[in-house]
Coordinates of C-alpha atoms in Angstrom, one line a residue:
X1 CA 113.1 79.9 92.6
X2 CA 109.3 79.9 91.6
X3 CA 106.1 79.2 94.2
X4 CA 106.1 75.8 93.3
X5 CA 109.5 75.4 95.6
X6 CA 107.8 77.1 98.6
X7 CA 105.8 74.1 99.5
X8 CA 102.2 75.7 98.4
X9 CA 99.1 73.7 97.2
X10 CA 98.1 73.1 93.6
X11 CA 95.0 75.2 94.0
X12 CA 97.0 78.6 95.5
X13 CA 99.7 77.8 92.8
X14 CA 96.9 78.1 90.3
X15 CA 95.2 81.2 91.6
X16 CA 99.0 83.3 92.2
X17 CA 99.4 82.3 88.1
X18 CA 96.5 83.5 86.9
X19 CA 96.9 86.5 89.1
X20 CA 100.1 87.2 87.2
X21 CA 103.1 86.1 89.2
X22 CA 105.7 83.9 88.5
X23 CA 108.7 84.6 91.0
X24 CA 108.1 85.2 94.6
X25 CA 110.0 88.3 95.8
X26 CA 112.6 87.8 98.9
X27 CA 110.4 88.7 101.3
X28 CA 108.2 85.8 100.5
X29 CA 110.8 83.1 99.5
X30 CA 112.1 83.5 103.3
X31 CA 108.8 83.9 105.0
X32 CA 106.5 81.5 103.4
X33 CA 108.2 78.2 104.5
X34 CA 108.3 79.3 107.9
X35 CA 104.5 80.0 108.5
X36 CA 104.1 77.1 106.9
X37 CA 105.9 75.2 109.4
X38 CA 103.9 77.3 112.0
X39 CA 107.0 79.1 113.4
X40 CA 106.4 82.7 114.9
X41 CA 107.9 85.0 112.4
X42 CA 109.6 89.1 112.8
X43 CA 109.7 90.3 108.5
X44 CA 111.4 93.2 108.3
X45 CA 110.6 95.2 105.1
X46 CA 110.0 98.0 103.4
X47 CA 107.0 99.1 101.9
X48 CA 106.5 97.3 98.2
X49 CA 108.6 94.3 98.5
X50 CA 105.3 92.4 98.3
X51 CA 105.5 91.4 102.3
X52 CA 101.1 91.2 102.1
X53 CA 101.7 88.0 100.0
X54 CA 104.4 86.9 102.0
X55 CA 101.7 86.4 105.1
X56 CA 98.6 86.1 103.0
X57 CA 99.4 82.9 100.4
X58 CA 100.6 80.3 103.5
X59 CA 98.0 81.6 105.8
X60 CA 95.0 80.5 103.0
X61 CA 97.0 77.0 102.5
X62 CA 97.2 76.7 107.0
X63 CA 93.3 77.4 106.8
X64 CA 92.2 75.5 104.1
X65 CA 92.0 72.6 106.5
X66 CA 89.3 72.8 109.4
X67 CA 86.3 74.5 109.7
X68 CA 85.3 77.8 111.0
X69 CA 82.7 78.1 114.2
X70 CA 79.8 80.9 115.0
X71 CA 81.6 84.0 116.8
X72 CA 85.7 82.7 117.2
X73 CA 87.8 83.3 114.2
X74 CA 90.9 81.0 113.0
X75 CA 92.9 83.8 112.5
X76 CA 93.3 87.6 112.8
X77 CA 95.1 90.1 111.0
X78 CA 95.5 93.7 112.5
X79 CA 95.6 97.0 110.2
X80 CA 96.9 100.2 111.0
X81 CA 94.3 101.7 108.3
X82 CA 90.8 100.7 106.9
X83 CA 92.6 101.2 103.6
X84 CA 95.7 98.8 104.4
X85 CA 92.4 96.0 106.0
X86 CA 90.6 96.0 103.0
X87 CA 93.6 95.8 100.1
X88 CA 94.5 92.6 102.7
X89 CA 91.0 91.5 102.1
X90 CA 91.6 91.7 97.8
X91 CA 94.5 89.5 98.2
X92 CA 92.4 86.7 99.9
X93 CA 89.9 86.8 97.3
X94 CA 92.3 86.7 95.0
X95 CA 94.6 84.2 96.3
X96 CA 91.9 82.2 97.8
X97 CA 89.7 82.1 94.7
X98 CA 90.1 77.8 95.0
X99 CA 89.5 77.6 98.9
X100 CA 86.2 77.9 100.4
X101 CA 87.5 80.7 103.6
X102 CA 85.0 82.9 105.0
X103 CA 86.7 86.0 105.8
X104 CA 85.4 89.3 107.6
X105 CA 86.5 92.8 107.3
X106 CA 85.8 95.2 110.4
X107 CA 86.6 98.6 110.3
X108 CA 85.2 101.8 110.9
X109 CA 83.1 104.3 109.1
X110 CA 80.8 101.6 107.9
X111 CA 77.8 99.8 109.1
X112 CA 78.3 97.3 112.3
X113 CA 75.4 95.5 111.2
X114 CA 76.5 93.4 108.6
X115 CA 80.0 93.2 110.4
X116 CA 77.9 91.4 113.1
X117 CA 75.9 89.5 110.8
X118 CA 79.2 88.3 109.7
X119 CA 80.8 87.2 112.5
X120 CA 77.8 85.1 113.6
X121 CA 78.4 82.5 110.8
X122 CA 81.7 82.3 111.7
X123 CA 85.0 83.4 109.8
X124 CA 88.0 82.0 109.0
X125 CA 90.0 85.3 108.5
X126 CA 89.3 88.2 110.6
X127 CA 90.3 91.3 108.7
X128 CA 90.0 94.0 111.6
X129 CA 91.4 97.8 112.4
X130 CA 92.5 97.9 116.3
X131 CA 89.8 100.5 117.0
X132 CA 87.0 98.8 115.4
X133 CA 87.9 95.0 116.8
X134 CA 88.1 96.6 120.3
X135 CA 84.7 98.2 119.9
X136 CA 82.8 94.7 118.7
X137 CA 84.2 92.9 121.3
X138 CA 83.1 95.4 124.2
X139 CA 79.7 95.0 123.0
X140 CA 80.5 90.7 123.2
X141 CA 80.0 90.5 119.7
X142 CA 82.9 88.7 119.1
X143 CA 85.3 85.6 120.7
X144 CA 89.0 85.5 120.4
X145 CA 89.9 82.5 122.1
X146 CA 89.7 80.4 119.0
X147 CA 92.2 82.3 117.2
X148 CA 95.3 80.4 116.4
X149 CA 97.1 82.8 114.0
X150 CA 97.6 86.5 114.7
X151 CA 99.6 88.9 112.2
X152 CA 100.6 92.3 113.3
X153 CA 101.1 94.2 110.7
X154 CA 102.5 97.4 109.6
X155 CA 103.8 97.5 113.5
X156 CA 105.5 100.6 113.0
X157 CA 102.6 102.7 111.9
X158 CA 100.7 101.3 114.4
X159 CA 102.9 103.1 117.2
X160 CA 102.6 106.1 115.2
X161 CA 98.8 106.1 115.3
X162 CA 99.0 104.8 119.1
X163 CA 97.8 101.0 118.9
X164 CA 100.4 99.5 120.9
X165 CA 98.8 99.9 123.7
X166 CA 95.2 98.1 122.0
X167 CA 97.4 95.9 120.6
X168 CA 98.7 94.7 123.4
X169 CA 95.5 94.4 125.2
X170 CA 94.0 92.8 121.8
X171 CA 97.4 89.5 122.6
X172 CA 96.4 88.8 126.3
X173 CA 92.9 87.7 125.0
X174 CA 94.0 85.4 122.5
X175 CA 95.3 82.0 123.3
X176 CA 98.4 81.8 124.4
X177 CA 99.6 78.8 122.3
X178 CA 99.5 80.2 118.8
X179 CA 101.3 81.6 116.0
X180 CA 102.2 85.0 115.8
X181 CA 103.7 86.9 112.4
X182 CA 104.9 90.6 112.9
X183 CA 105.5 93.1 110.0
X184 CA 107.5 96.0 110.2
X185 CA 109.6 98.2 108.1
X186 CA 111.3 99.5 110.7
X187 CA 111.9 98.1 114.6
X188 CA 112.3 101.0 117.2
X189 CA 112.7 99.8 120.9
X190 CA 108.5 99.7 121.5
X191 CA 108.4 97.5 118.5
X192 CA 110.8 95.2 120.2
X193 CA 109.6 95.4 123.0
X194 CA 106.4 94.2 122.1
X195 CA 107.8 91.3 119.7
X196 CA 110.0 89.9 123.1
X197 CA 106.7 89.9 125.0
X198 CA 104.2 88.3 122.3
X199 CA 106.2 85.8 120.2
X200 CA 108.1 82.7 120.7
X201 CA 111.5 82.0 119.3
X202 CA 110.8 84.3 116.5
X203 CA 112.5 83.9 113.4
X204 CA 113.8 87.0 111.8
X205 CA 114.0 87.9 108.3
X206 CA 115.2 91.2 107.2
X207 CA 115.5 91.6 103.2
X208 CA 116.5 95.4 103.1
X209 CA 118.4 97.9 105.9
X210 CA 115.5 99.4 107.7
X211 CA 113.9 102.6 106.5
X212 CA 115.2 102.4 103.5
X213 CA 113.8 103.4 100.1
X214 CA 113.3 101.4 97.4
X215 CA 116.4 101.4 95.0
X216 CA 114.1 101.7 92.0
X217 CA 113.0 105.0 93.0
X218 CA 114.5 107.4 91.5
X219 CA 114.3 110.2 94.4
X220 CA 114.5 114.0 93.7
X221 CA 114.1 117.4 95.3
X222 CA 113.2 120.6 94.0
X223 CA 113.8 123.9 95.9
X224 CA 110.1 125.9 96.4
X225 CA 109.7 128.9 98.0
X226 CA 107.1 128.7 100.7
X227 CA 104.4 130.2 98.7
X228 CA 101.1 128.1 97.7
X229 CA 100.5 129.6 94.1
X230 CA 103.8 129.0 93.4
X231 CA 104.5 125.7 94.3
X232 CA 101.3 124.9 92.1
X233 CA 102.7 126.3 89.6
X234 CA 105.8 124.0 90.0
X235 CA 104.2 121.0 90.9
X236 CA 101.8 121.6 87.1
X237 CA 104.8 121.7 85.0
X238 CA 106.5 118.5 86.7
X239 CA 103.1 117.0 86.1
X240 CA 103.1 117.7 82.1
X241 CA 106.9 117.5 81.5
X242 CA 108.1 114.5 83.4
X243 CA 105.5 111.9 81.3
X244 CA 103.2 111.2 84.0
X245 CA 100.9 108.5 83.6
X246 CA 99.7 107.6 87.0
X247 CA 101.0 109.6 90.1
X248 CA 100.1 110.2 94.1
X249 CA 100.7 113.5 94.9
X250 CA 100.9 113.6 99.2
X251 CA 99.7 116.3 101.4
X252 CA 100.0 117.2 105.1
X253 CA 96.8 118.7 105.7
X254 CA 93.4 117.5 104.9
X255 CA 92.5 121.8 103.7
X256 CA 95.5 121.3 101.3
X257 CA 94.2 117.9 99.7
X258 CA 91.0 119.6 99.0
X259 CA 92.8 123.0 97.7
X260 CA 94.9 121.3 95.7
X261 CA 92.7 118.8 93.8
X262 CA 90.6 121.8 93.4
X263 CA 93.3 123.6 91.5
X264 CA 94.4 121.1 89.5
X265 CA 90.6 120.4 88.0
X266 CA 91.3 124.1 87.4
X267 CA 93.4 123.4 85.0
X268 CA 92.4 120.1 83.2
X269 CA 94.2 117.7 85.0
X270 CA 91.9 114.4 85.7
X271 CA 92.3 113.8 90.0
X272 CA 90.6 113.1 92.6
X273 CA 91.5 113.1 96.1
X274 CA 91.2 110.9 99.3
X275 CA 91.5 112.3 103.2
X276 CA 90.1 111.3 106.7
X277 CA 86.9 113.8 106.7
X278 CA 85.9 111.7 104.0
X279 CA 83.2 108.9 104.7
X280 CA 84.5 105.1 104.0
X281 CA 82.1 105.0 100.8
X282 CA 83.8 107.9 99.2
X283 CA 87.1 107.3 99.7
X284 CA 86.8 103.6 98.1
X285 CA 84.7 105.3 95.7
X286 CA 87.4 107.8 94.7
X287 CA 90.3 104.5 95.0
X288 CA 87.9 102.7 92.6
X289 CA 87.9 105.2 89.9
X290 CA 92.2 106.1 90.5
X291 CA 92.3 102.0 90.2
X292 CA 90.3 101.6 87.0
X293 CA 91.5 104.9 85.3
X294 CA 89.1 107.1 85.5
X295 CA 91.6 109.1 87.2
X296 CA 95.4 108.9 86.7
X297 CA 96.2 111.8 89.6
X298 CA 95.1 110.7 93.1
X299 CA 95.8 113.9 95.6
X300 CA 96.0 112.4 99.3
X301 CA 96.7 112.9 103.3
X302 CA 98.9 110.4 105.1
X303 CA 95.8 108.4 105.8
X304 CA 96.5 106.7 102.4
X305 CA 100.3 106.5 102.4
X306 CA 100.3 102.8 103.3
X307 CA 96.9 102.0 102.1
X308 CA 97.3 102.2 98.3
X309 CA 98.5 99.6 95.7
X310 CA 97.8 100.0 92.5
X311 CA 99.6 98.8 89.7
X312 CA 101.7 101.0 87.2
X313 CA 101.8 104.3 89.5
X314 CA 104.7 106.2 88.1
X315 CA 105.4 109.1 89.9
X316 CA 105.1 110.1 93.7
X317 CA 104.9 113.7 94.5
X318 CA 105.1 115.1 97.8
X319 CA 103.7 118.4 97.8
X320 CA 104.2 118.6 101.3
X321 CA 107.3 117.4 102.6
X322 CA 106.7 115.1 105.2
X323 CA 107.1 115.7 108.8
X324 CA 108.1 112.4 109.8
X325 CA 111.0 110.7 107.7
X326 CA 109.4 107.0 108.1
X327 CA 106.5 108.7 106.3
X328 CA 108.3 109.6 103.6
X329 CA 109.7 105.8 103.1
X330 CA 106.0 105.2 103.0
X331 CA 104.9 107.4 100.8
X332 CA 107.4 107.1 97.6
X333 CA 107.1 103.7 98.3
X334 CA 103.4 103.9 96.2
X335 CA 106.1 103.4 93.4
X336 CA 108.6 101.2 92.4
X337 CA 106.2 97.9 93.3
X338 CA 106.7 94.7 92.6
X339 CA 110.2 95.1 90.7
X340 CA 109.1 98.3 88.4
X341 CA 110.5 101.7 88.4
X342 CA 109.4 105.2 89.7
X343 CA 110.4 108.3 90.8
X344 CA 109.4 110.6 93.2
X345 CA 109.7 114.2 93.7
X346 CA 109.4 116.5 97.2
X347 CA 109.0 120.4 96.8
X348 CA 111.0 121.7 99.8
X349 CA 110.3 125.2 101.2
X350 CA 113.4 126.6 103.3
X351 CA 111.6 126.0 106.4
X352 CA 111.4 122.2 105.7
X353 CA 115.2 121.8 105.7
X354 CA 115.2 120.2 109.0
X355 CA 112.9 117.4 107.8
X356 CA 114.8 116.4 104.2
X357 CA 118.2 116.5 106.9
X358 CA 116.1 113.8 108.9
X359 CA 115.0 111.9 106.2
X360 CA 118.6 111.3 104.4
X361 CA 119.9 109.9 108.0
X362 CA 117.3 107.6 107.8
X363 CA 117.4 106.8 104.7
X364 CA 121.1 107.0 104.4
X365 CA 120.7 108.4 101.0
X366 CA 121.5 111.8 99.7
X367 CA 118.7 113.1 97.6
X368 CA 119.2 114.2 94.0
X369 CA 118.6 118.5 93.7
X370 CA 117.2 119.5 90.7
X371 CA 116.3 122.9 89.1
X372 CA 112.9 124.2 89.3
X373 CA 111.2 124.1 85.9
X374 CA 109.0 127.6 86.9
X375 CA 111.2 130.6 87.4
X376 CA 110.2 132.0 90.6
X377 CA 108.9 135.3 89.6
X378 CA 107.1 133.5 86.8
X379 CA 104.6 131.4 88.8
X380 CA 101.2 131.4 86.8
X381 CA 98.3 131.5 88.9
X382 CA 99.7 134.1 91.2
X383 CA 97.4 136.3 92.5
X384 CA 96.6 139.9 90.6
X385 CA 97.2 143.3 92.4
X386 CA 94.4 144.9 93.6
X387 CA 93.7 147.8 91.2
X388 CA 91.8 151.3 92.4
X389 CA 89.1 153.1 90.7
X390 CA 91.4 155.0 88.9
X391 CA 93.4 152.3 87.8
X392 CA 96.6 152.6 89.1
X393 CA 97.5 149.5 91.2
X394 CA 96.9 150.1 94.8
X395 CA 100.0 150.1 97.3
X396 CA 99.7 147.8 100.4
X397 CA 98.8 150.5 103.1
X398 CA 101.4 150.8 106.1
X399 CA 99.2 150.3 109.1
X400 CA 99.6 153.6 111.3
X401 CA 101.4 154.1 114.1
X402 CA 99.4 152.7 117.2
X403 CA 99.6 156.2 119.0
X404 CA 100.2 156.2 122.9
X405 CA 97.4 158.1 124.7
X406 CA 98.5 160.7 126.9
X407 CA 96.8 160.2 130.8
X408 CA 97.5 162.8 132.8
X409 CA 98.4 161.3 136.4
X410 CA 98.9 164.0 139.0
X411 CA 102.3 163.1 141.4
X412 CA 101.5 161.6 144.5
X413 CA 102.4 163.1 148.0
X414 CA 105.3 162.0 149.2
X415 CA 103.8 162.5 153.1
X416 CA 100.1 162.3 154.5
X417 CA 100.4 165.5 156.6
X418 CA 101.2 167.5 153.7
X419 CA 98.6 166.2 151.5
X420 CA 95.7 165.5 153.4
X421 CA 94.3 169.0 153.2
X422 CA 94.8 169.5 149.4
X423 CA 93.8 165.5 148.8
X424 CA 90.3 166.9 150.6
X425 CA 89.3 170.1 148.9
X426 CA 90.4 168.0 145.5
X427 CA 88.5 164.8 146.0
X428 CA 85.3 164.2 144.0
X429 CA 82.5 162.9 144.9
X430 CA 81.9 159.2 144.7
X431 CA 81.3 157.9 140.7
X432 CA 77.6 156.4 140.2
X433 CA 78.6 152.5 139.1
X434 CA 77.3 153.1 135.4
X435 CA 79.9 156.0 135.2
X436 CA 82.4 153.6 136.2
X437 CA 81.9 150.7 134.3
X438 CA 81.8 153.0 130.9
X439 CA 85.8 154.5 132.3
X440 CA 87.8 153.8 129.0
X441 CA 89.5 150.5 128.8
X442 CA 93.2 150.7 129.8
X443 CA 95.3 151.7 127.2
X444 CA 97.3 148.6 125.3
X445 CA 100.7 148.4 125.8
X446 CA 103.2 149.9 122.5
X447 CA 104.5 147.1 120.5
X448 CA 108.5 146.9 121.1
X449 CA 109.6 149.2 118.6
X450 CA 107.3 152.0 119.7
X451 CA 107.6 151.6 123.5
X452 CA 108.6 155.3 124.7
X453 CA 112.4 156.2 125.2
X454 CA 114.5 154.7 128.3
X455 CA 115.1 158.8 129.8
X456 CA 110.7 158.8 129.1
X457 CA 110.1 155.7 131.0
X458 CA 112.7 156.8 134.2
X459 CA 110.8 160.3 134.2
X460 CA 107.8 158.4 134.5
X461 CA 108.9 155.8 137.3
X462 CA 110.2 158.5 139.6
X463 CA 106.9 160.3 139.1
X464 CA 105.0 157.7 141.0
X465 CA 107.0 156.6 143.9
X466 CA 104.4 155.0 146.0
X467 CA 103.1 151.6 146.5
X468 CA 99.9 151.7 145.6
X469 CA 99.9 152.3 142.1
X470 CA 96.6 150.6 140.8
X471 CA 93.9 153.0 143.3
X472 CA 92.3 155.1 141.0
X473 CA 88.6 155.7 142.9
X474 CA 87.6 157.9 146.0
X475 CA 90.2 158.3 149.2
X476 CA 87.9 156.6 152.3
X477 CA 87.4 158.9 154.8
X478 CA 89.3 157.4 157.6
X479 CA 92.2 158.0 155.1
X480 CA 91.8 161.7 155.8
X481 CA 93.1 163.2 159.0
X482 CA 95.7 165.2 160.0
X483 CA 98.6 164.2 162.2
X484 CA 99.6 167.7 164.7
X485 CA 102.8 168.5 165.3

């Protein structure tokens, strides 16, 4: 089957040739006749089976008749990600190359100005992150009642990030006669929820079991030990044996993005890296030059898993090993596109054997171990002992012994009447306040191991048998009398 059998116009046929593609991928030859037909539509699919076409090339042959007006889109599509919004936004220019379609991308960390300025000449496609589109239309900068077509996508991550509940808010103030397209590459019980409440007789097409990776992946593990240098170390050789041309090596933590780009400029690798502290100008700056070569290593959070195609990348790497397993789907799925090959590899510390368990039940797959290519003891950038003066390497001190400071606490009285007299020729006189306040702090309680023996602690608690432990100042006067016999 080629496009020409989907039912799409001359003018999109020409622009999907030129862009390269002959055969539409399942995903597309199920979805596109439906939208065409303006049915309400649930794709299931993984990451990479080109599902962005599948919504993108009948949506720009629907709009291609009519004519937009100031303020009220024709159509909105919702993005978990500024990064996911704008590579939606390449695939209309490109696709829509022959169609005159005004289209407007909103999301955050740039301008609102000339989002605004936008809007006001009206748009055909809206383009829009859930936080951003909220925002805008607070201020009354925008109308949604002229919106015919809404596509959710990437529903899944958006009840990750917490949407649904924007989302939801986002449907009621659309028209309620409209089409509706929903993408998802996996469909927990909120996702369905939301699909029962929002769409119409939905048709459902599901081209691969949900969560699972791609089958051109080839998907490997290799056994770290929970040590930073060292797992540099290992992730550098798999870097310069395995014939990397273009890889995206994941992180969990923004610190370890920058750490690890860092290290591997180090050592003459060519990356860059991408994260959420980073302004929307430098990340699409740092996209550009991964996209046009500058760069063949691209060292990233989660904030990109689902945000990045680019042609040709051949390697995933997660350095961390994901916490959730539906991220992990995500991420290797930068691979493998469009009907190539890749592989990916995840450096697992003992610690993260819960997560790679959670992530072959979802995936229903059993990883692949493989050796580590850096003996452990071998790693290369591990940091030097501390050498003395003298030169002899200096030994990691023990830290002493906290020792337990001996307070001498005279026994109570076990009566009044026998005590009163000794308790008043022994009583002090009153403490001025600044003698008080500068009494030494009470003494910490012993760690565990160096808590005093059990016979110690009885001798101790039978030494102070009465109630009022804590009174330390003065006895009051009226305490002091004598009861006669």
């Amino acid at each position: 089957m080629s496009f020409a059998d989907l039912g799409l116009s001359d003018d999109l046929l020409r622009a999907v040739t030129d862009a390269g593609y002959t055969e539409p991928t399942p995903i597309q030859r199920q979805a596109i006749p439906s939208v065409l037909m303006g049915k309400d539509l649930i794709g299931i699919a993984q990451t990479g089976t080109g599902k962005t076409a599948a919504f993108v090339l009948p949506m720009i042959d629907v709009l291609g008749e009519g004519r937009t007006r100031a303020l009220m889109p024709r159509s909105l599509i919702l993005e978990p990600t500024r990064e996911l919004a704008a590579q939606v936004a390449e695939n209309f220019e490109k696709y829509g190359v022959n169609h005159k379609l005004s289209m407007a991308l909103l999301i955050g960390g740039v301008q609102m100005g000339d989002q605004v300025k936008a809007l006001e000449k009206g748009v055909d496609v809206l383009i829009a992150t859930p936080g951003r589109l909220m925002d805008l239309y607070g201020r009354g900068k925008i109308l949604l009642t002229g919106c015919s077509l809404l596509v959710i996508d990437e529903a899944d991550r958006m009840l990750d990030m917490g949407f649904i509940p924007d989302i939801e808010e986002i449907c009621t103030k659309l028209p309620k006669v409209r089409q509706t397209l929903l993408f998802s590459a996996t469909m927990p019980p909120p996702i369905k929820k939301l699909a029962d409440r929002f769409l119409t007789d939905p048709k459902t097409i599901e081209v691969a079991r949900p969560a699972t990776a791609n089958i051109n992946i080839t998907q490997r593990i290799v056994q770290v030990p929970a040590t930073a240098h060292v797992k540099r170390d290992v992730l550098r050789r798999l870097l310069q044996q395995d014939e990397v041309s273009t890889a995206i090596i994941f992180c969990n933590r923004k610190t370890t993005v920058r750490d690890l780009n860092k290290s591997l400029k180090k050592h003459g690798f060519r990356s860059a890296e991408i994260h959420g502290d980073m302004d929307q100008s430098a990340r699409i700056a740092e996209l550009d030059r991964f996209k046009n070569g500058d760069v063949n290593i691209l060292v990233a959070s989660d904030v990109a898993a689902r945000g990045i195609d680019v042609k040709g990348v051949s390697h995933v790497f997660n350095f961390d090993a994901p916490w959730h397993p539906d991220d992990y789907v995500h991420r290797i799925g930068r691979t493998g596109r469009g009907g190539a090959t890749g592989t990916a590899y995840t450096l697992v510390t003992p610690e993260d054997a819960e997560n790679i368990a959670e992530i072959e039940k979802l995936t229903g797959h059993k990883i692949e171990r493989v050796p580590s290519p850096v003996a452990i003891d071998g790693a290369e950038d591990a940091p030097p002992p501390k050498r003395s003066r003298g030169g002899k390497r200096e030994a990691k001190k023990a830290e002493p012994r906290r020792e337990e400071t001996a307070v001498e606490t005279p026994a109570k009285p076990k009566s009044r009447r026998a005590a009163a007299p000794a308790r008043e020729e022994a009583t002090p006189a009153p403490a001025p306040r600044e003698e008080q306040r500068s009494r030494p702090a009470r003494v910490e309680r012993p760690v565990r191991d160096e808590r005093p023996a059990r016979d110690d602690r009885r001798r101790r608690r039978d030494q102070d048998d009465g109630p009022d432990e804590g009174w330390n100042g003065p006895i009051p006067d009226f305490l002091n009398y004598t009861i006669d016999a």
